[in-house]
């Protein structure tokens, strides 16, 4: 009897070894693990961007996981983001930032991100992003009377921003503000000729009175005292002249050790005519110093490699899946792309 039991156990062991377990199904774009990785990626992207606005997750387009060992995975993400109303300088948490509506001439960001997950902890190794505004034709179909984004080197825009900042500085008793960059601008001609602009500013070491008297050259405050802010201005040019400016200063912010402060040698103190020509800025290409890659373009090549690995995993899983399907069985939807959180663009 003991010999028979031993023989049965041996046969079961051999069968178990001969038929390996099917590999796990690929991770879906809306799975909790995918969403957690995407949120970590978006926080990283916003934390390493020095211009424009914060971006929020709109859709996970694709995710690939390449196992590296026990509790160690490399994750590749393709993300669709949307611009929010929060300046990149704003301390407002992303969760409290409103995504700009489609009619406001929405701006979309496309990002490829490489992460590593070790023992449940996520870290971003590299990211590559670019952004673009929706086409004018799409906006006008939905809202024929909505003003479109103007080019930031438009003479009306530059003149309006200069006038708005001068107007604000002439009425404040606080620090003199200098222009950092223009974020957005629109011009509407009918029924009222109006120019609207949003722009980032920085406090200087001068008071407004000192700057007016040209007593001392005004420089942006040093990093340990920095005070950035954001302004929105509306100028009605016809039929009557009117200018309204609202600026909010955020106070000195101490960034986290891994998040750099706004680089003051790239845009700080620019005169209006020197501000860039684009309406949005998510031209981000960044590598974590701990990453072994020399360029974030490696993300794309690695993503293609990960796709081939995933296809093999799916094929192997299908090979082992011999369970007959009931009549009328409808297979589940593909795991990617994920759901749209705000709107399609």
XYZ file of C-alpha atoms in Angstrom:
345
model
C 0.000 0.000 0.000
C 2.804 2.430 0.888
C 4.488 1.662 -2.412
C 1.246 2.418 -4.293
C 0.800 5.755 -2.505
C 4.392 6.697 -3.271
C 3.872 5.799 -6.937
C 0.747 7.974 -7.144
C 2.554 10.935 -5.590
C 5.457 10.475 -8.018
C 3.077 10.428 -11.020
C 1.337 13.607 -9.789
C 4.682 15.320 -9.357
C 5.771 14.379 -12.866
C 2.480 15.625 -14.334
C 2.842 18.916 -12.454
C 6.335 19.383 -13.828
C 5.340 18.421 -17.366
C 2.466 20.948 -17.507
C 3.709 24.277 -16.182
C 1.221 26.770 -14.882
C 0.039 29.364 -17.366
C 1.782 32.735 -17.015
C -0.280 35.574 -15.543
C -2.510 37.567 -17.866
C -1.122 40.940 -18.981
C -1.860 43.894 -16.743
C -4.874 45.932 -17.846
C -4.724 49.697 -18.244
C -7.404 50.266 -15.592
C -6.088 47.760 -13.056
C -5.223 49.321 -9.672
C -1.516 48.550 -10.176
C -1.557 50.344 -13.527
C -3.336 53.381 -12.094
C -0.844 53.580 -9.205
C 2.060 53.489 -11.657
C 0.424 56.157 -13.830
C -0.165 58.451 -10.848
C 3.474 58.091 -9.810
C 4.507 58.921 -13.376
C 2.289 62.029 -13.575
C 3.620 63.328 -10.244
C 7.143 62.821 -11.524
C 6.415 64.609 -14.806
C 4.838 67.612 -13.073
C 7.631 67.696 -10.519
C 10.323 67.903 -13.199
C 8.609 70.377 -15.505
C 9.679 74.012 -15.167
C 7.211 75.679 -17.531
C 3.533 75.971 -18.312
C 0.871 74.136 -16.355
C 0.381 70.965 -14.375
C -1.017 68.058 -16.343
C -3.563 65.498 -15.142
C -4.040 61.895 -16.225
C -6.711 61.462 -18.880
C -6.047 57.924 -20.099
C -3.578 55.080 -19.787
C -2.946 54.152 -23.402
C -0.739 51.133 -22.812
C 1.239 49.333 -20.122
C 3.915 46.652 -20.411
C 5.556 44.828 -17.537
C 8.895 43.050 -17.888
C 9.848 40.928 -14.857
C 13.429 41.375 -13.683
C 13.388 38.937 -10.797
C 11.501 38.284 -7.572
C 9.475 41.400 -6.634
C 11.298 43.421 -9.288
C 9.546 44.638 -12.459
C 10.238 47.210 -15.147
C 7.037 48.987 -16.227
C 6.559 50.902 -19.474
C 3.631 53.309 -19.717
C 2.056 55.285 -22.528
C -0.051 58.083 -21.039
C -2.482 60.681 -22.332
C -2.579 63.815 -20.148
C -4.610 67.031 -20.158
C -3.552 70.519 -19.123
C -5.047 71.897 -15.907
C -5.620 75.474 -14.799
C -2.821 75.258 -12.216
C 0.504 76.823 -13.062
C 3.441 74.472 -12.665
C 4.601 76.886 -9.942
C 1.397 76.577 -7.936
C 1.547 74.644 -4.646
C -2.045 73.504 -5.194
C -2.205 69.679 -5.121
C -2.929 68.176 -8.522
C -6.115 66.583 -7.162
C -7.489 70.108 -6.598
C -6.515 71.421 -10.048
C -9.306 71.756 -12.603
C -8.701 70.244 -16.027
C -9.283 72.846 -18.721
C -12.470 72.289 -20.652
C -12.491 71.286 -24.287
C -13.964 74.669 -25.270
C -11.046 76.488 -23.627
C -8.867 75.067 -26.396
C -7.590 72.060 -24.541
C -3.967 70.962 -24.585
C -3.011 67.288 -24.535
C 0.240 65.741 -23.381
C 1.590 62.419 -24.652
C 4.142 60.690 -22.449
C 6.234 57.527 -22.482
C 7.491 56.612 -19.019
C 9.753 53.856 -17.718
C 9.385 52.855 -14.055
C 10.811 50.227 -11.770
C 8.824 48.480 -9.060
C 10.883 46.799 -6.345
C 9.137 45.229 -3.361
C 6.040 47.300 -4.122
C 7.898 50.638 -4.344
C 7.659 52.568 -7.620
C 10.392 54.816 -8.993
C 10.568 56.572 -12.353
C 13.689 55.855 -14.388
C 12.989 58.003 -17.443
C 10.236 59.959 -19.168
C 9.650 61.573 -22.537
C 6.704 63.905 -23.195
C 5.392 66.336 -25.753
C 2.192 68.365 -25.880
C -0.078 69.907 -28.478
C -3.235 71.997 -28.540
C -6.379 70.580 -30.078
C -7.058 71.682 -33.641
C -8.914 74.945 -34.182
C -11.431 73.131 -36.370
C -12.427 70.792 -33.531
C -12.944 73.689 -31.115
C -15.001 75.760 -33.544
C -17.301 72.797 -34.269
C -18.276 72.696 -30.605
C -18.089 76.413 -29.860
C -18.101 78.628 -32.979
C -17.783 81.833 -30.925
C -14.995 80.675 -28.596
C -11.687 82.521 -28.977
C -8.727 80.328 -29.900
C -5.258 80.302 -28.411
C -3.110 83.118 -29.740
C 0.582 82.814 -30.469
C 2.585 84.087 -27.542
C 4.754 86.307 -29.716
C 1.675 88.140 -30.982
C 2.309 91.874 -30.609
C -1.097 92.469 -28.998
C -0.395 89.749 -26.435
C 3.081 91.042 -25.610
C 1.863 94.614 -25.300
C -1.059 93.610 -23.107
C 1.108 91.530 -20.728
C 3.616 94.368 -20.401
C 0.813 96.862 -19.681
C -0.836 94.502 -17.177
C 2.370 93.910 -15.218
C 3.191 97.618 -15.204
C -0.311 98.374 -13.970
C -0.029 95.846 -11.148
C 3.422 97.066 -10.078
C 2.247 100.682 -10.070
C -0.499 99.883 -7.562
C 1.269 97.559 -5.149
C 3.414 98.403 -2.143
C 4.905 94.931 -2.084
C 7.820 93.535 -4.034
C 8.266 94.483 -7.666
C 7.291 91.600 -9.948
C 9.110 90.472 -13.066
C 7.749 88.368 -15.886
C 8.846 84.742 -16.016
C 6.794 83.459 -18.942
C 3.439 83.772 -20.653
C 1.358 80.627 -20.290
C -1.728 81.277 -22.417
C -3.342 84.064 -24.397
C -6.502 84.605 -26.407
C -7.781 87.434 -28.577
C -11.468 87.980 -29.302
C -12.634 90.596 -31.814
C -16.431 90.287 -31.729
C -18.582 91.583 -30.168
C -15.892 93.194 -27.996
C -12.188 93.398 -28.839
C -10.628 91.652 -25.830
C -7.195 90.229 -25.011
C -6.861 87.660 -22.215
C -3.529 86.373 -20.928
C -2.083 84.262 -18.123
C 1.535 84.635 -17.098
C 3.959 83.552 -14.394
C 5.860 86.125 -12.328
C 8.591 86.242 -9.730
C 9.163 88.674 -6.864
C 12.371 90.703 -6.938
C 14.561 92.188 -4.217
C 13.088 95.632 -4.958
C 9.942 97.268 -3.775
C 7.703 98.724 -6.452
C 8.745 102.239 -5.362
C 12.453 101.397 -5.585
C 11.980 99.935 -9.040
C 10.097 103.031 -10.175
C 12.862 105.268 -8.898
C 15.509 103.054 -10.502
C 17.329 103.208 -7.179
C 18.802 99.721 -7.491
C 18.754 97.037 -10.191
C 15.934 94.608 -9.456
C 16.870 90.935 -9.412
C 14.748 87.895 -8.708
C 14.973 86.742 -5.134
C 17.584 84.050 -4.474
C 16.417 80.450 -4.247
C 16.280 80.404 -0.452
C 13.855 83.354 -0.554
C 12.094 82.733 -3.873
C 8.487 83.837 -4.276
C 6.747 82.979 -7.516
C 3.221 83.766 -8.599
C 0.698 83.748 -11.382
C -1.356 86.504 -12.995
C -4.493 86.620 -15.110
C -5.267 89.773 -17.028
C -8.124 90.930 -19.255
C -7.860 94.000 -21.482
C -10.881 95.360 -23.307
C -9.609 97.508 -26.177
C -12.839 98.432 -27.964
C -15.433 99.894 -27.659
C -13.981 101.119 -24.344
C -10.580 100.821 -22.698
C -10.434 98.682 -19.575
C -7.715 96.588 -17.891
C -8.123 94.135 -15.029
C -5.172 92.299 -13.478
C -5.207 89.702 -10.727
C -1.921 88.297 -9.410
C -1.421 85.665 -6.740
C 1.937 85.079 -5.086
C 2.564 81.623 -3.666
C 5.247 82.463 -1.116
C 8.597 80.728 -0.712
C 8.415 77.039 -1.471
C 10.978 74.471 -0.415
C 10.934 71.714 -3.056
C 11.279 68.050 -2.194
C 14.886 66.809 -2.522
C 14.130 65.071 -5.838
C 12.138 67.966 -7.343
C 14.149 70.961 -8.602
C 12.983 74.531 -8.097
C 12.121 76.526 -11.196
C 15.382 77.029 -13.033
C 16.024 80.755 -12.846
C 18.455 80.776 -15.756
C 15.960 79.576 -18.376
C 13.036 81.964 -18.198
C 13.332 84.131 -15.127
C 13.267 87.845 -15.782
C 12.616 87.586 -19.496
C 11.362 90.722 -21.154
C 8.032 90.163 -22.913
C 9.560 90.059 -26.390
C 11.832 87.198 -25.367
C 9.062 84.862 -24.268
C 8.716 81.703 -26.361
C 6.260 81.207 -29.190
C 4.383 78.124 -28.040
C 1.072 77.966 -26.183
C 1.913 75.028 -23.983
C 5.040 73.357 -22.738
C 5.369 69.710 -21.858
C 8.506 69.194 -23.917
C 9.991 67.066 -21.184
C 12.752 64.518 -21.589
C 14.194 63.424 -18.289
C 16.312 60.613 -16.915
C 16.584 59.717 -13.266
C 20.293 59.953 -12.312
C 19.982 56.402 -11.019
C 18.875 55.102 -14.423
C 21.356 53.233 -16.556
C 20.029 54.652 -19.833
C 21.897 57.376 -21.666
C 18.756 58.796 -23.273
C 15.034 58.669 -22.666
C 14.639 57.585 -26.297
C 15.513 54.176 -24.896
C 11.984 54.104 -23.521
C 10.530 53.651 -26.993
C 12.920 50.873 -27.969
C 12.343 49.146 -24.633
C 8.576 49.526 -25.057
C 8.718 47.679 -28.387
C 10.767 44.925 -26.777
C 8.275 44.724 -23.911
C 5.404 44.369 -26.368
C 7.031 41.339 -27.969
C 7.512 39.785 -24.525
C 3.865 40.422 -23.663
C 2.670 38.867 -26.916
C 4.621 35.723 -26.066
C 3.102 35.646 -22.568
C -0.398 35.918 -24.035
C 0.336 33.199 -26.595
C 1.693 30.884 -23.902
C -1.343 31.524 -21.726
C -3.646 30.718 -24.641
C -1.749 27.490 -25.301
C -2.437 26.286 -21.751
C -6.017 27.523 -21.636
C -7.952 24.456 -22.765
C -11.160 25.153 -20.843
C -14.112 24.976 -23.280
C -16.093 28.193 -23.565
C -19.876 28.102 -23.143
C -22.086 28.921 -26.108
C -22.518 32.667 -26.500
C -19.366 33.434 -24.522
C -18.159 37.013 -25.092
C -14.469 37.525 -24.359
C -13.589 40.427 -22.070
C -12.542 43.692 -23.696
C -8.839 44.208 -24.361
C -6.924 45.365 -21.289
C -5.742 48.528 -23.066
C -6.262 51.367 -23.753
C -7.988 52.365 -20.526
C -10.996 54.528 -19.824
C -11.085 58.238 -20.635
C -11.273 60.208 -17.401
C -12.184 63.620 -18.795
C -12.765 63.870 -22.562
C -11.268 62.663 -25.817
C -9.113 65.048 -27.803
